[in-house]
Amino acid sequence: KIFSLSCQNKDFSCPTGWASFSYRMEDFISAVKQVEDEDPGSEPLAVLKRLRRAAEVNDPFIQYFLFSDLSGVPELAANLSDYIRKAVHHRVTEDAKEEGVVLTPDGTTVALRPLLLGIEAGLLAKTRGRVRGLYQLALARDLGLSLRQSPTVTRRLGPDGCWDNLSSPQVFTLSDSPSLLTTAQVNGGMDGVVLGLEVSDKSRRPLKLSNLLTEYYCHQLEGKGLDTAPRLISRRRRENFKRLGVPLLLTRQVVKSVQLQQSLTGQSNMERKEKKELMREVKEGMKEFVHMYMDCPPIVTRCMWGAKPYIGTPTNLALPLSFMFIHHTSTPSQPCLTFEQCSADMRSMQRFHQEDRGWDDIGYSFVAGSDGNIYEGRGWYWQGAHTLGYNSVGYGVSFIGDYSSVLPSQHAMELVRDQLASCAVGGGRLIPTFTLMGHRQVVNTACPGDALYSEIKTWKHFGSYGKSLRCTTRTEKV
């Protein structure tokens, strides 16, 4: 037993009491609170410097922006310092284990190093919105390393991964061959930019770093989900980052970061032709970044919600598809507002589909929670069992809850209508002129409920049954 949890405010969802050593954001916040308690009058900047010293995060690039001489910064107690170093110092091992990351209450994994650097840069700012080094420290340097083309790198961005245990996470393993910039690093970098800009406003600077992290990561959603939630919470990470309008700005900052890195390591300045080629590479790579992390919604993978294996061998879809079919779950009948509850609902549906219905897997391609996440069912590439006779021509997307008389939250509907659809088209999985239909239009059912069906009839791609939709087979694999 090491750290007492700090998320004890009744407005937040983090548990109370003592926690075992693990890499949950709640435990890291507890460690931050212990640093604060050692010196009750310490400012957030002083706490951040102590964390950086413990984590040994102070290379010349960081020193250039933060003017940091950490030699006089007090050391932490040995056990606390060891935890901070392991929690913050980022690296990917040869066996695809990612270190320096933590699991947040909203189900995402975040690298702490870019998060803390972004906040520190924001606290040093003298002018709101003009924060020296914010983008470079939080995201641009890592993007520069990843986006520059290299014949030895097979991918430029991602992947995400899975924890060994969600209640006491210790080991995070990437789901595919790693790039030089993982999804956890992007999440941490986005959070660093968003929070760094927020605290650069002197009127909004927190009294305690632990309070800032608690309010951002531990907010508990109420009945309307994200529709009535505060603006500055981690579940709104992508929309807040997108609202900043950063792609063009970030492109310039990536190029500047590459040039600065070369200068700090004693390399000669870039020639004009080399700068032009660098800008071209970064612009091309930024298109992929925008698609993955700004156009697409956050998608909780099967391993993160605890899916059982597919029974047998999946049937692969022939992409791109032409249709998206909308469903509601009916049972569970209530919307889910937390990662834990939505994950439990996914496991419940999978058990019902596999054990009671005798299907190979959960039937839906994707499922929308009211917690701000899309949950991966059979996903982009496996044929589903959602719309009998038409599973090979479209994706089946369901909303958790019964929407016969009420609607899902506006945020959940936007996730499907705008972000998931845009992600599918941009990724070549749906044709740009795809048709969106309700389950009841092709199967004798009340799904997706009267209220939701009336709503989707107003959506841009909604269409009716016609010659463009042909039944494939009534004996298709489920």
Tab-separated table of C-alpha atoms in Angstrom:
chain	number	residue	atom	x	y	z
A	1	LYS	CA	0.000	0.000	0.000
A	2	ILE	CA	1.700	3.195	-1.145
A	3	PHE	CA	-0.506	6.127	-2.025
A	4	SER	CA	-3.801	7.373	-0.623
A	5	LEU	CA	-6.100	8.452	-3.428
A	6	SER	CA	-6.766	12.170	-3.831
A	7	CYS	CA	-10.001	12.017	-5.865
A	8	GLN	CA	-12.305	12.266	-2.851
A	9	ASN	CA	-14.464	15.231	-3.848
A	10	LYS	CA	-18.123	14.201	-4.076
A	11	ASP	CA	-18.330	15.747	-7.554
A	12	PHE	CA	-15.834	13.263	-8.986
A	13	SER	CA	-15.906	9.566	-9.686
A	14	CYS	CA	-12.481	8.465	-8.473
A	15	PRO	CA	-12.587	5.990	-5.573
A	16	THR	CA	-11.442	6.771	-2.051
A	17	GLY	CA	-9.204	4.901	0.358
A	18	TRP	CA	-5.755	3.352	-0.229
A	19	ALA	CA	-4.532	1.971	-3.522
A	20	SER	CA	-1.887	-0.600	-4.373
A	21	PHE	CA	0.949	0.308	-6.693
A	22	SER	CA	-0.520	0.691	-10.162
A	23	TYR	CA	-0.558	2.944	-13.194
A	24	ARG	CA	-3.988	4.486	-12.853
A	25	MET	CA	-4.354	8.248	-13.191
A	26	GLU	CA	-5.984	8.240	-9.742
A	27	ASP	CA	-2.818	6.750	-8.231
A	28	PHE	CA	-0.586	9.236	-10.016
A	29	ILE	CA	-2.736	12.106	-8.700
A	30	SER	CA	-2.274	10.635	-5.222
A	31	ALA	CA	1.482	10.719	-5.719
A	32	VAL	CA	1.253	14.370	-6.813
A	33	LYS	CA	-0.770	15.155	-3.699
A	34	GLN	CA	1.904	13.595	-1.508
A	35	VAL	CA	4.513	15.824	-3.155
A	36	GLU	CA	2.279	18.819	-2.434
A	37	ASP	CA	1.704	17.731	1.170
A	38	GLU	CA	5.457	17.592	1.803
A	39	ASP	CA	5.567	21.354	1.198
A	40	PRO	CA	2.008	22.692	1.745
A	41	GLY	CA	2.812	26.165	0.378
A	42	SER	CA	4.403	24.958	-2.865
A	43	GLU	CA	3.163	26.381	-6.165
A	44	PRO	CA	2.225	24.034	-9.040
A	45	LEU	CA	5.401	25.051	-10.904
A	46	ALA	CA	7.550	23.935	-7.986
A	47	VAL	CA	5.710	20.621	-7.827
A	48	LEU	CA	6.179	20.067	-11.577
A	49	LYS	CA	9.916	20.666	-11.255
A	50	ARG	CA	10.167	18.116	-8.455
A	51	LEU	CA	8.293	15.613	-10.609
A	52	ARG	CA	10.609	16.276	-13.554
A	53	ARG	CA	13.697	15.838	-11.417
A	54	ALA	CA	12.436	12.515	-10.091
A	55	ALA	CA	11.552	11.368	-13.624
A	56	GLU	CA	14.876	12.650	-15.061
A	57	VAL	CA	13.061	14.668	-17.736
A	58	ASN	CA	15.391	17.585	-18.492
A	59	ASP	CA	17.209	17.248	-21.825
A	60	PRO	CA	18.587	20.304	-23.718
A	61	PHE	CA	15.402	20.663	-25.786
A	62	ILE	CA	13.302	20.983	-22.602
A	63	GLN	CA	15.819	23.309	-20.966
A	64	TYR	CA	15.673	25.613	-24.018
A	65	PHE	CA	11.993	26.363	-23.370
A	66	LEU	CA	11.626	25.947	-19.605
A	67	PHE	CA	14.909	27.573	-18.484
A	68	SER	CA	15.197	24.749	-15.968
A	69	ASP	CA	18.139	24.206	-13.671
A	70	LEU	CA	16.875	21.335	-11.515
A	71	SER	CA	20.047	20.921	-9.482
A	72	GLY	CA	18.613	22.918	-6.574
A	73	VAL	CA	15.191	21.261	-6.654
A	74	PRO	CA	14.593	19.100	-3.524
A	75	GLU	CA	14.579	15.360	-4.067
A	76	LEU	CA	11.578	13.200	-3.211
A	77	ALA	CA	11.476	10.276	-0.818
A	78	ALA	CA	12.959	7.156	-2.386
A	79	ASN	CA	9.749	5.122	-2.847
A	80	LEU	CA	7.810	8.123	-4.163
A	81	SER	CA	10.644	9.118	-6.493
A	82	ASP	CA	10.834	5.585	-7.875
A	83	TYR	CA	7.094	5.557	-8.636
A	84	ILE	CA	7.238	8.976	-10.327
A	85	ARG	CA	10.203	7.930	-12.464
A	86	LYS	CA	8.465	4.786	-13.651
A	87	ALA	CA	5.141	6.567	-14.228
A	88	VAL	CA	6.568	9.514	-16.175
A	89	HIS	CA	9.696	8.302	-17.990
A	90	HIS	CA	8.428	7.222	-21.407
A	91	ARG	CA	9.804	4.438	-23.579
A	92	VAL	CA	8.680	1.487	-25.704
A	93	THR	CA	10.528	-1.767	-25.068
A	94	GLU	CA	11.577	-4.295	-27.693
A	95	ASP	CA	8.638	-6.531	-26.770
A	96	ALA	CA	6.139	-3.670	-27.440
A	97	LYS	CA	5.532	-2.736	-23.797
A	98	GLU	CA	4.890	0.993	-23.418
A	99	GLU	CA	6.108	2.582	-20.190
A	100	GLY	CA	5.442	6.058	-18.808
A	101	VAL	CA	1.688	5.814	-19.407
A	102	VAL	CA	-1.361	5.626	-17.138
A	103	LEU	CA	-4.967	4.507	-17.503
A	104	THR	CA	-7.490	7.323	-17.000
A	105	PRO	CA	-11.045	6.957	-15.636
A	106	ASP	CA	-12.500	7.589	-19.111
A	107	GLY	CA	-10.785	4.478	-20.489
A	108	THR	CA	-7.969	6.147	-22.434
A	109	THR	CA	-4.259	5.689	-21.859
A	110	VAL	CA	-2.156	8.840	-21.484
A	111	ALA	CA	1.597	9.442	-21.519
A	112	LEU	CA	2.422	11.665	-18.544
A	113	ARG	CA	5.596	13.302	-19.878
A	114	PRO	CA	3.975	15.475	-22.608
A	115	LEU	CA	1.024	16.223	-20.314
A	116	LEU	CA	3.230	17.608	-17.535
A	117	LEU	CA	5.521	19.510	-19.916
A	118	GLY	CA	2.522	21.212	-21.515
A	119	ILE	CA	1.140	22.296	-18.148
A	120	GLU	CA	4.525	23.618	-17.045
A	121	ALA	CA	4.922	25.626	-20.257
A	122	GLY	CA	1.448	27.100	-19.729
A	123	LEU	CA	2.205	28.108	-16.144
A	124	LEU	CA	5.351	29.922	-17.307
A	125	ALA	CA	3.418	31.960	-19.869
A	126	LYS	CA	3.265	35.716	-19.476
A	127	THR	CA	0.570	36.256	-22.122
A	128	ARG	CA	-2.619	34.218	-22.482
A	129	GLY	CA	-2.545	32.109	-25.662
A	130	ARG	CA	1.108	32.819	-26.504
A	131	VAL	CA	2.894	30.081	-24.626
A	132	ARG	CA	6.574	29.614	-25.362
A	133	GLY	CA	7.342	26.034	-26.300
A	134	LEU	CA	3.866	24.646	-25.543
A	135	TYR	CA	3.310	22.804	-28.820
A	136	GLN	CA	6.953	21.761	-29.146
A	137	LEU	CA	7.147	20.291	-25.648
A	138	ALA	CA	3.742	18.604	-25.619
A	139	LEU	CA	3.520	17.220	-29.136
A	140	ALA	CA	5.536	18.809	-31.970
A	141	ARG	CA	8.954	17.287	-31.228
A	142	ASP	CA	7.526	13.766	-31.058
A	143	LEU	CA	5.466	14.411	-34.193
A	144	GLY	CA	8.602	15.581	-35.971
A	145	LEU	CA	10.379	12.339	-35.187
A	146	SER	CA	7.388	10.280	-36.328
A	147	LEU	CA	6.227	12.113	-39.453
A	148	ARG	CA	9.561	12.344	-41.234
A	149	GLN	CA	9.691	9.584	-43.801
A	150	SER	CA	12.085	6.739	-43.151
A	151	PRO	CA	12.489	3.470	-45.075
A	152	THR	CA	12.884	1.566	-41.802
A	153	VAL	CA	9.588	2.803	-40.262
A	154	THR	CA	6.468	0.868	-41.275
A	155	ARG	CA	3.971	3.220	-39.624
A	156	ARG	CA	4.082	6.853	-38.565
A	157	LEU	CA	1.381	7.028	-35.885
A	158	GLY	CA	-0.057	4.714	-33.245
A	159	PRO	CA	-0.985	2.139	-32.216
A	160	ASP	CA	-3.050	1.981	-29.049
A	161	GLY	CA	-2.809	-1.010	-26.744
A	162	CYS	CA	-4.244	-2.895	-23.773
A	163	TRP	CA	-3.568	-3.186	-20.050
A	164	ASP	CA	-2.969	-6.436	-18.236
A	165	ASN	CA	-5.548	-5.473	-15.598
A	166	LEU	CA	-7.988	-2.555	-15.507
A	167	SER	CA	-8.459	-2.357	-11.727
A	168	SER	CA	-4.725	-2.444	-10.960
A	169	PRO	CA	-2.912	-1.837	-14.278
A	170	GLN	CA	0.778	-2.657	-14.340
A	171	VAL	CA	1.741	-3.487	-17.939
A	172	PHE	CA	0.547	-1.781	-21.131
A	173	THR	CA	1.185	-3.706	-24.357
A	174	LEU	CA	0.825	-2.139	-27.798
A	175	SER	CA	-1.576	-3.913	-30.146
A	176	ASP	CA	0.655	-3.653	-33.230
A	177	SER	CA	4.178	-2.727	-34.257
A	178	PRO	CA	4.957	0.633	-32.629
A	179	SER	CA	5.592	3.885	-34.442
A	180	LEU	CA	7.720	6.681	-33.037
A	181	LEU	CA	4.536	8.308	-31.705
A	182	THR	CA	1.987	6.099	-29.968
A	183	THR	CA	-1.661	6.920	-29.292
A	184	ALA	CA	-0.897	7.338	-25.572
A	185	GLN	CA	1.710	9.973	-26.440
A	186	VAL	CA	-0.813	11.775	-28.661
A	187	ASN	CA	-3.404	11.696	-25.856
A	188	GLY	CA	-0.881	13.114	-23.406
A	189	GLY	CA	0.245	15.720	-25.912
A	190	MET	CA	-3.310	16.844	-26.625
A	191	ASP	CA	-4.040	17.105	-22.912
A	192	GLY	CA	-0.795	19.025	-22.404
A	193	VAL	CA	-1.769	21.568	-25.062
A	194	VAL	CA	-5.359	21.950	-23.827
A	195	LEU	CA	-4.413	22.295	-20.145
A	196	GLY	CA	-1.307	24.352	-20.925
A	197	LEU	CA	-3.376	26.935	-22.757
A	198	GLU	CA	-5.967	26.899	-19.986
A	199	VAL	CA	-3.487	27.632	-17.174
A	200	SER	CA	-1.682	30.269	-19.263
A	201	ASP	CA	-4.612	32.506	-18.307
A	202	LYS	CA	-3.533	33.893	-14.930
A	203	SER	CA	-7.129	34.007	-13.723
A	204	ARG	CA	-7.446	30.244	-14.239
A	205	ARG	CA	-4.176	29.046	-12.773
A	206	PRO	CA	-4.805	26.281	-10.220
A	207	LEU	CA	-3.843	26.457	-6.582
A	208	LYS	CA	-2.865	22.772	-6.703
A	209	LEU	CA	-1.674	20.591	-9.576
A	210	SER	CA	-3.570	17.657	-8.063
A	211	ASN	CA	-6.815	19.671	-8.196
A	212	LEU	CA	-6.301	20.508	-11.878
A	213	LEU	CA	-5.699	16.856	-12.771
A	214	THR	CA	-8.630	15.691	-10.639
A	215	GLU	CA	-11.110	18.083	-12.216
A	216	TYR	CA	-9.912	17.223	-15.732
A	217	TYR	CA	-9.725	13.436	-15.483
A	218	CYS	CA	-12.174	12.484	-12.729
A	219	HIS	CA	-15.396	14.328	-13.496
A	220	GLN	CA	-18.507	12.157	-13.046
A	221	LEU	CA	-21.109	12.463	-15.798
A	222	GLU	CA	-24.770	12.899	-14.922
A	223	GLY	CA	-27.968	11.806	-16.707
A	224	LYS	CA	-27.478	13.857	-19.891
A	225	GLY	CA	-23.908	12.648	-20.285
A	226	LEU	CA	-21.579	15.001	-22.087
A	227	ASP	CA	-24.470	17.264	-23.132
A	228	THR	CA	-24.328	18.991	-19.735
A	229	ALA	CA	-20.715	18.249	-18.766
A	230	PRO	CA	-18.076	20.971	-18.266
A	231	ARG	CA	-15.930	21.982	-21.218
A	232	LEU	CA	-12.567	21.188	-19.657
A	233	ILE	CA	-12.630	17.417	-19.048
A	234	SER	CA	-10.612	14.618	-20.614
A	235	ARG	CA	-13.649	13.085	-22.334
A	236	ARG	CA	-13.715	16.212	-24.512
A	237	ARG	CA	-10.021	15.891	-25.407
A	238	ARG	CA	-10.430	15.596	-29.159
A	239	GLU	CA	-13.128	18.211	-29.550
A	240	ASN	CA	-11.193	20.710	-27.396
A	241	PHE	CA	-8.007	20.069	-29.342
A	242	LYS	CA	-9.852	20.353	-32.654
A	243	ARG	CA	-11.495	23.601	-31.527
A	244	LEU	CA	-8.043	25.169	-31.216
A	245	GLY	CA	-7.671	24.892	-35.008
A	246	VAL	CA	-4.143	23.558	-34.655
A	247	PRO	CA	-3.259	21.603	-37.854
A	248	LEU	CA	-1.570	24.501	-39.695
A	249	LEU	CA	-0.019	25.885	-36.513
A	250	LEU	CA	1.165	22.441	-35.454
A	251	THR	CA	2.705	21.826	-38.888
A	252	ARG	CA	4.869	24.931	-38.504
A	253	GLN	CA	5.772	24.004	-34.928
A	254	VAL	CA	6.830	20.493	-35.991
A	255	VAL	CA	9.195	21.945	-38.603
A	256	LYS	CA	10.614	24.403	-36.057
A	257	SER	CA	11.111	21.572	-33.576
A	258	VAL	CA	13.091	19.506	-36.079
A	259	GLN	CA	15.284	22.501	-36.874
A	260	LEU	CA	15.830	23.307	-33.198
A	261	GLN	CA	16.677	19.707	-32.399
A	262	GLN	CA	19.341	19.734	-35.098
A	263	SER	CA	20.771	22.994	-33.777
A	264	LEU	CA	20.902	21.741	-30.177
A	265	THR	CA	22.741	18.579	-31.245
A	266	GLY	CA	25.364	20.560	-33.168
A	267	GLN	CA	24.170	19.739	-36.666
A	268	SER	CA	24.451	22.310	-39.465
A	269	ASN	CA	21.442	24.429	-40.390
A	270	MET	CA	19.091	23.098	-43.038
A	271	GLU	CA	19.485	24.232	-46.622
A	272	ARG	CA	16.442	25.733	-48.349
A	273	LYS	CA	15.802	22.564	-50.363
A	274	GLU	CA	15.969	20.420	-47.217
A	275	LYS	CA	13.521	22.724	-45.403
A	276	LYS	CA	11.099	22.508	-48.321
A	277	GLU	CA	11.243	18.707	-48.329
A	278	LEU	CA	10.737	18.616	-44.558
A	279	MET	CA	7.642	20.816	-44.846
A	280	ARG	CA	6.255	18.531	-47.551
A	281	GLU	CA	6.788	15.424	-45.420
A	282	VAL	CA	5.212	17.011	-42.352
A	283	LYS	CA	2.173	18.312	-44.267
A	284	GLU	CA	1.566	14.850	-45.707
A	285	GLY	CA	1.943	13.211	-42.313
A	286	MET	CA	-0.380	15.742	-40.673
A	287	LYS	CA	-3.218	14.546	-42.911
A	288	GLU	CA	-2.926	11.127	-41.282
A	289	PHE	CA	-2.693	12.714	-37.829
A	290	VAL	CA	-5.836	14.800	-38.381
A	291	HIS	CA	-7.764	11.783	-39.663
A	292	MET	CA	-6.746	9.471	-36.801
A	293	TYR	CA	-6.996	11.848	-33.871
A	294	MET	CA	-9.316	14.672	-34.885
A	295	ASP	CA	-11.776	13.306	-37.473
A	296	CYS	CA	-12.209	9.881	-35.863
A	297	PRO	CA	-13.910	9.442	-32.473
A	298	PRO	CA	-12.228	7.701	-29.534
A	299	ILE	CA	-12.808	3.966	-30.078
A	300	VAL	CA	-12.466	1.555	-27.148
A	301	THR	CA	-10.898	-1.631	-28.474
A	302	ARG	CA	-12.170	-5.130	-27.762
A	303	CYS	CA	-9.382	-5.969	-25.337
A	304	MET	CA	-10.082	-2.825	-23.312
A	305	TRP	CA	-13.770	-3.632	-22.738
A	306	GLY	CA	-12.971	-7.280	-22.049
A	307	ALA	CA	-14.279	-9.058	-25.135
A	308	LYS	CA	-14.169	-12.836	-25.359
A	309	PRO	CA	-12.578	-14.306	-28.497
A	310	TYR	CA	-14.527	-14.664	-31.734
A	311	ILE	CA	-15.869	-18.197	-32.080
A	312	GLY	CA	-14.460	-19.739	-35.232
A	313	THR	CA	-13.076	-17.710	-38.121
A	314	PRO	CA	-14.438	-14.229	-38.976
A	315	THR	CA	-15.660	-13.388	-42.465
A	316	ASN	CA	-13.789	-10.371	-43.798
A	317	LEU	CA	-15.739	-7.493	-45.346
A	318	ALA	CA	-15.086	-6.299	-48.900
A	319	LEU	CA	-14.417	-2.582	-48.420
A	320	PRO	CA	-15.587	0.060	-48.975
A	321	LEU	CA	-19.163	-0.620	-47.889
A	322	SER	CA	-22.245	1.296	-49.015
A	323	PHE	CA	-24.495	1.312	-45.923
A	324	MET	CA	-24.643	2.091	-42.235
A	325	PHE	CA	-27.532	0.549	-40.265
A	326	ILE	CA	-28.605	2.210	-37.000
A	327	HIS	CA	-29.791	0.164	-33.996
A	328	HIS	CA	-30.555	0.555	-30.310
A	329	THR	CA	-29.840	-2.162	-27.764
A	330	SER	CA	-33.257	-2.082	-26.013
A	331	THR	CA	-31.528	-4.254	-23.388
A	332	PRO	CA	-29.533	-2.734	-21.729
A	333	SER	CA	-32.325	-0.171	-21.671
A	334	GLN	CA	-30.437	2.654	-19.951
A	335	PRO	CA	-27.561	4.703	-21.376
A	336	CYS	CA	-24.145	4.062	-19.829
A	337	LEU	CA	-22.189	7.038	-18.472
A	338	THR	CA	-18.865	5.497	-17.452
A	339	PHE	CA	-16.195	3.421	-19.125
A	340	GLU	CA	-16.767	0.702	-16.525
A	341	GLN	CA	-20.545	0.512	-17.096
A	342	CYS	CA	-20.315	0.694	-20.890
A	343	SER	CA	-17.695	-2.066	-20.860
A	344	ALA	CA	-19.932	-4.207	-18.646
A	345	ASP	CA	-22.834	-3.619	-21.069
A	346	MET	CA	-20.641	-4.700	-23.985
A	347	ARG	CA	-19.676	-7.910	-22.178
A	348	SER	CA	-23.319	-8.573	-21.320
A	349	MET	CA	-24.396	-8.162	-24.950
A	350	GLN	CA	-21.585	-10.366	-26.172
A	351	ARG	CA	-22.589	-13.122	-23.721
A	352	PHE	CA	-26.214	-12.878	-24.881
A	353	HIS	CA	-25.288	-12.975	-28.557
A	354	GLN	CA	-22.830	-15.844	-28.187
A	355	GLU	CA	-24.535	-17.990	-25.547
A	356	ASP	CA	-28.266	-17.315	-26.063
A	357	ARG	CA	-28.358	-16.497	-29.764
A	358	GLY	CA	-25.588	-18.899	-30.723
A	359	TRP	CA	-23.686	-16.292	-32.745
A	360	ASP	CA	-19.934	-16.187	-33.188
A	361	ASP	CA	-19.547	-12.826	-31.492
A	362	ILE	CA	-21.341	-9.647	-30.480
A	363	GLY	CA	-23.382	-8.768	-33.550
A	364	TYR	CA	-22.752	-5.029	-33.930
A	365	SER	CA	-19.832	-3.476	-35.763
A	366	PHE	CA	-19.680	-0.581	-33.292
A	367	VAL	CA	-21.637	0.559	-30.244
A	368	ALA	CA	-22.038	4.137	-28.977
A	369	GLY	CA	-21.995	4.770	-25.240
A	370	SER	CA	-23.063	7.985	-23.540
A	371	ASP	CA	-19.647	8.292	-21.893
A	372	GLY	CA	-18.021	9.902	-24.942
A	373	ASN	CA	-16.677	6.661	-26.465
A	374	ILE	CA	-17.425	4.394	-29.392
A	375	TYR	CA	-16.934	0.709	-28.525
A	376	GLU	CA	-15.496	-1.722	-31.047
A	377	GLY	CA	-17.727	-4.715	-31.728
A	378	ARG	CA	-16.732	-6.670	-34.804
A	379	GLY	CA	-15.008	-3.544	-36.035
A	380	TRP	CA	-14.082	-2.258	-39.472
A	381	TYR	CA	-13.058	-5.529	-41.103
A	382	TRP	CA	-15.218	-8.396	-39.741
A	383	GLN	CA	-18.715	-9.013	-41.084
A	384	GLY	CA	-21.294	-8.470	-38.349
A	385	ALA	CA	-24.608	-10.063	-37.390
A	386	HIS	CA	-26.696	-6.931	-36.998
A	387	THR	CA	-29.049	-6.691	-39.989
A	388	LEU	CA	-30.065	-10.130	-41.249
A	389	GLY	CA	-29.429	-10.480	-44.957
A	390	TYR	CA	-27.452	-7.248	-45.237
A	391	ASN	CA	-24.428	-7.764	-43.009
A	392	SER	CA	-21.985	-7.904	-45.908
A	393	VAL	CA	-22.956	-4.522	-47.361
A	394	GLY	CA	-22.967	-2.268	-44.298
A	395	TYR	CA	-21.846	-1.561	-40.772
A	396	GLY	CA	-24.249	-2.021	-37.877
A	397	VAL	CA	-23.946	0.739	-35.273
A	398	SER	CA	-26.000	0.564	-32.083
A	399	PHE	CA	-26.677	3.020	-29.260
A	400	ILE	CA	-26.697	1.558	-25.752
A	401	GLY	CA	-30.203	2.135	-24.372
A	402	ASP	CA	-33.878	1.924	-25.353
A	403	TYR	CA	-34.816	4.851	-27.589
A	404	SER	CA	-38.466	4.135	-28.242
A	405	SER	CA	-39.597	7.342	-26.532
A	406	VAL	CA	-36.416	9.304	-25.757
A	407	LEU	CA	-33.263	10.152	-27.704
A	408	PRO	CA	-29.644	9.338	-26.965
A	409	SER	CA	-27.557	12.286	-25.821
A	410	GLN	CA	-26.749	14.806	-28.538
A	411	HIS	CA	-23.055	14.104	-28.023
A	412	ALA	CA	-23.519	10.358	-28.569
A	413	MET	CA	-25.497	11.009	-31.757
A	414	GLU	CA	-22.811	13.387	-33.018
A	415	LEU	CA	-20.172	10.714	-32.393
A	416	VAL	CA	-21.980	8.397	-34.806
A	417	ARG	CA	-23.542	10.832	-37.281
A	418	ASP	CA	-20.496	13.039	-37.759
A	419	GLN	CA	-17.292	11.506	-36.407
A	420	LEU	CA	-17.693	7.765	-36.943
A	421	ALA	CA	-19.175	8.307	-40.399
A	422	SER	CA	-16.425	10.779	-41.341
A	423	CYS	CA	-13.795	8.381	-40.006
A	424	ALA	CA	-15.232	5.535	-42.093
A	425	VAL	CA	-15.318	7.586	-45.286
A	426	GLY	CA	-11.881	9.125	-44.731
A	427	GLY	CA	-10.394	5.711	-44.042
A	428	GLY	CA	-11.846	4.157	-47.188
A	429	ARG	CA	-14.299	1.922	-45.277
A	430	LEU	CA	-17.520	3.598	-46.426
A	431	ILE	CA	-18.125	5.153	-49.833
A	432	PRO	CA	-18.643	8.950	-49.671
A	433	THR	CA	-22.231	8.536	-50.916
A	434	PHE	CA	-23.127	5.842	-48.370
A	435	THR	CA	-26.741	5.410	-47.268
A	436	LEU	CA	-27.771	5.436	-43.614
A	437	MET	CA	-30.833	3.391	-42.647
A	438	GLY	CA	-32.696	2.261	-39.555
A	439	HIS	CA	-32.766	-1.452	-38.731
A	440	ARG	CA	-36.577	-1.528	-39.172
A	441	GLN	CA	-36.326	-0.498	-42.816
A	442	VAL	CA	-34.993	-3.889	-43.889
A	443	VAL	CA	-36.000	-6.240	-41.056
A	444	ASN	CA	-39.366	-6.665	-39.281
A	445	THR	CA	-38.424	-5.000	-35.982
A	446	ALA	CA	-39.141	-1.895	-33.885
A	447	CYS	CA	-35.390	-1.185	-33.718
A	448	PRO	CA	-33.938	1.469	-33.422
A	449	GLY	CA	-36.984	2.736	-31.500
A	450	ASP	CA	-39.555	5.287	-32.646
A	451	ALA	CA	-37.784	8.346	-31.210
A	452	LEU	CA	-34.365	7.488	-32.617
A	453	TYR	CA	-35.794	6.427	-35.978
A	454	SER	CA	-37.591	9.769	-36.334
A	455	GLU	CA	-34.322	11.510	-35.523
A	456	ILE	CA	-32.109	9.661	-38.007
A	457	LYS	CA	-34.580	10.438	-40.800
A	458	THR	CA	-33.255	14.015	-40.547
A	459	TRP	CA	-29.600	12.981	-40.925
A	460	LYS	CA	-27.706	13.803	-44.097
A	461	HIS	CA	-27.146	10.300	-45.498
A	462	PHE	CA	-30.532	8.859	-44.553
A	463	GLY	CA	-32.160	6.875	-47.357
A	464	SER	CA	-35.030	4.505	-47.930
A	465	TYR	CA	-35.150	0.955	-49.221
A	466	GLY	CA	-34.531	0.854	-52.945
A	467	LYS	CA	-32.771	-0.861	-55.806
A	468	SER	CA	-29.400	0.195	-54.459
A	469	LEU	CA	-29.852	-2.179	-51.511
A	470	ARG	CA	-29.955	-5.813	-52.503
A	471	CYS	CA	-30.389	-8.680	-50.090
A	472	THR	CA	-27.241	-10.806	-50.163
A	473	THR	CA	-28.308	-14.040	-48.512
A	474	ARG	CA	-30.571	-15.135	-45.715
A	475	THR	CA	-28.134	-17.810	-44.607
A	476	GLU	CA	-25.126	-15.579	-44.043
A	477	LYS	CA	-22.735	-16.406	-41.204
A	478	VAL	CA	-23.561	-14.740	-37.863
